[in-house]
Coordinates of C-alpha atoms in Angstrom, one line a residue:
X1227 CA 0.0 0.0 0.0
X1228 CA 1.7 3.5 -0.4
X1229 CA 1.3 6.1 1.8
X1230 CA -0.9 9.2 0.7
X1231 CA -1.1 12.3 3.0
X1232 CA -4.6 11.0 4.3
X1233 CA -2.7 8.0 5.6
X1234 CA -1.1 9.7 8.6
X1235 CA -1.7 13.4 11.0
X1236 CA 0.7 15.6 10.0
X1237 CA 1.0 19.3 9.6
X1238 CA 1.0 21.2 6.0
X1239 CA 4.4 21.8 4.8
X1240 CA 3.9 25.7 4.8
X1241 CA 7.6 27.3 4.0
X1242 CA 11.0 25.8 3.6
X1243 CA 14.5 27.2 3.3
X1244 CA 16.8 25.4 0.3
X1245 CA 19.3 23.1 0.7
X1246 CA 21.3 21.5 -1.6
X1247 CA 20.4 17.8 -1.9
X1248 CA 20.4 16.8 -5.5
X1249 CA 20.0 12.8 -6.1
X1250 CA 18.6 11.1 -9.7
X1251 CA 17.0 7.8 -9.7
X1252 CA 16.1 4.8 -11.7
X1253 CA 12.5 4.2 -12.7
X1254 CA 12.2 1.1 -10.1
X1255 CA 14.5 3.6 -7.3
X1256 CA 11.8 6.3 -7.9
X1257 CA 8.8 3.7 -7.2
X1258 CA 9.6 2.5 -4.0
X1259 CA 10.2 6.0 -3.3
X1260 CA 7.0 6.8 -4.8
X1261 CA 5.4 4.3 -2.0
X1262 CA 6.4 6.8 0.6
X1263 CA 6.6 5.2 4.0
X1264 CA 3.4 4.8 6.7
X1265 CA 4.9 4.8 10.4
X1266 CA 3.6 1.0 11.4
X1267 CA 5.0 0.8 15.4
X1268 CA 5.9 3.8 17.8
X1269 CA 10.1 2.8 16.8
X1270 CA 9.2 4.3 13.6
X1271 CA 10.0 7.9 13.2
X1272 CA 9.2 9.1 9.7
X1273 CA 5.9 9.6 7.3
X1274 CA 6.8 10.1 4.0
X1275 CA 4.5 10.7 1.3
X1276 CA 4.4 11.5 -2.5
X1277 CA 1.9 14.4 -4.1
X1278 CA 3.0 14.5 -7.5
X1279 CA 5.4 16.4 -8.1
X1280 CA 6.6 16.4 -4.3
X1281 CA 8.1 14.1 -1.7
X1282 CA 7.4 15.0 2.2
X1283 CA 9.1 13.8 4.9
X1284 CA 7.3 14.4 8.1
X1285 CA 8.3 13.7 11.4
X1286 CA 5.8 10.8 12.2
X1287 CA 4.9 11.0 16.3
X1288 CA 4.3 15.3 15.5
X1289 CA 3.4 15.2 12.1
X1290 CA 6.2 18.2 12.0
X1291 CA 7.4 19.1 8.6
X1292 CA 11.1 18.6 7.8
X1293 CA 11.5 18.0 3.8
X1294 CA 9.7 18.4 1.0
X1295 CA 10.8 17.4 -2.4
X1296 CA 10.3 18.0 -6.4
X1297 CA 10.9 15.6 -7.9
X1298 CA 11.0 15.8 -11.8
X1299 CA 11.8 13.2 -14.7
X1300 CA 14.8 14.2 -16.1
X1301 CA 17.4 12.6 -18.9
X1302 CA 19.0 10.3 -17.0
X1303 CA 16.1 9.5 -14.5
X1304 CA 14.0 11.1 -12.0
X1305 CA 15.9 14.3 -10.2
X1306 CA 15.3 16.4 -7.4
X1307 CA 14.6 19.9 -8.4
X1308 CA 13.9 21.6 -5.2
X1309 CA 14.6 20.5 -1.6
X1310 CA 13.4 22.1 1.0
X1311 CA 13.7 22.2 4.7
X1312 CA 11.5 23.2 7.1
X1313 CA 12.0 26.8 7.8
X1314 CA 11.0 26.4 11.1
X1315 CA 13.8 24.3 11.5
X1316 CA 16.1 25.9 9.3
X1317 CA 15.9 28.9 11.3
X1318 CA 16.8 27.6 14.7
X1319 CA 20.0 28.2 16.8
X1320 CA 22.9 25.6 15.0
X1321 CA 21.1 24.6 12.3
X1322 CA 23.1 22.9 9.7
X1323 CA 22.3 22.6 6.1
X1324 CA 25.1 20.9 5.3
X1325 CA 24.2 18.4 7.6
X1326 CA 20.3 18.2 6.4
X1327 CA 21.5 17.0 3.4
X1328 CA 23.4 14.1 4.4
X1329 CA 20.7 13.3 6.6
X1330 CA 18.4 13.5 4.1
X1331 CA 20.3 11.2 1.6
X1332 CA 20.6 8.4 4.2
X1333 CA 17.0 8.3 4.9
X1334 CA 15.9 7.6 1.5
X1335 CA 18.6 5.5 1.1
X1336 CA 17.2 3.8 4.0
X1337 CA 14.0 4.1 5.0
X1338 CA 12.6 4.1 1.0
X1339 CA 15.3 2.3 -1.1
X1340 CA 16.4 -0.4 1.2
X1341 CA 20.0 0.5 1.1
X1342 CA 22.2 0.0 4.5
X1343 CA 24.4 3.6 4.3
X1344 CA 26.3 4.7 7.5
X1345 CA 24.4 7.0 9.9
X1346 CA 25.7 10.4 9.4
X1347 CA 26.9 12.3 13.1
X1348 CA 26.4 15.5 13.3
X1349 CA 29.0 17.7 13.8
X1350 CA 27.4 19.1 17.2
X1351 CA 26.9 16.1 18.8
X1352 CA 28.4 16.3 21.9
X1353 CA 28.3 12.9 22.6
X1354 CA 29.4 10.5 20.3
X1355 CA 30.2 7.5 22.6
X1356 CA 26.7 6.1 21.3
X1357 CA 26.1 6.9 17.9
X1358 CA 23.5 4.1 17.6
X1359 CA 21.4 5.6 20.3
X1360 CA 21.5 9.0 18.2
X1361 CA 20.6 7.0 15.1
X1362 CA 17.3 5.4 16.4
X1363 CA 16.0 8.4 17.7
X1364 CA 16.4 10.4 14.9
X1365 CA 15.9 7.9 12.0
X1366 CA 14.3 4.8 13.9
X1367 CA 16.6 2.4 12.2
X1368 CA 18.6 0.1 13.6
X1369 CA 22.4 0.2 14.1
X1370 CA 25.7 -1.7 14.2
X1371 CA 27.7 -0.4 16.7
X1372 CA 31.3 -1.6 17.6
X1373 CA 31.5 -2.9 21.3
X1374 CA 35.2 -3.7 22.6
X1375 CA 36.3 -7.2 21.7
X1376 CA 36.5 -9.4 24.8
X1377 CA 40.0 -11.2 25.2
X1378 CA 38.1 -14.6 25.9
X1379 CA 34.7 -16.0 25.1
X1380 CA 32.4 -15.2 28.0
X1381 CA 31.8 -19.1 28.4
X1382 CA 35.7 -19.5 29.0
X1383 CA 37.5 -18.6 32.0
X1384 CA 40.6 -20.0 32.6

């Protein structure tokens, strides 16, 4: 089932500040991203829904506004036109566009295509002992983070 903007509460994307995420996918890329994404337990954090010729991204819990998308068919596939981010967002104290963008690309990459790219850390995190904690509560996905190697199996002890 894809999502439409009927399938979740969420709150009109009003006004957005540029950034600059480009991307261009395949035909079958830009149909699962089509699909959009319908929150389906509390872990999950995003709504994401297509209105031709835009993408949202929603914050799913709020139904805040953080993306929005157009997407057009281009030469070499479909291309993002115009991204946008929320200018509520944009306009708060240490916002980083620079950082949107990589955030953005990993969660289509994700959380729409399927793909397994490395959670991008912001540069103001000021803890970055647990990156996987960051992850899930910003993205919702899973993580693989590296725990010290134990010198011998737990089940050995001499």
């Amino acid at each position: 089932m894809s999502a439409a903007s009927s399938s979740w509460k969420h709150i009109p994307f009003r006004e957005g500040k540029p950034i600059p995420y480009r991307a261009t996918w395949s035909d079958v890329e830009f149909t699962s991203i089509r699909a959009g994404l319908i929150p389906a337990q509390m872990e999950d954090k995003w709504f994401i829904y297509y209105v031709e010729p835009h993408l949202f991204l929603h914050r799913s819990w709020s139904g805040q506004p953080v993306y929005r998308l157009a997407i057009v068919q281009g030469d070499k596939g479909f291309e993002v036109a115009e991204s946008l981010w929320s200018l509520e967002l944009a306009s708060a104290r240490g916002a980083d566009s620079d950082y949107q963008v990589k955030l953005l690309d990993f969660l289509i990459s994700n959380l729409l295509l399927g793909q397994s790219k490395q959670f991008p850390m912001p540069a103001v995190s000021q803890d970055h002992s647990h990156p996987g904690a960051l992850q899930h509560v910003i993205s919702g996905t899973g993580y693989d983070e590296k725990l010290p190697k134990l010198r011998k199996p737990w089940w050995r002890f001499w």
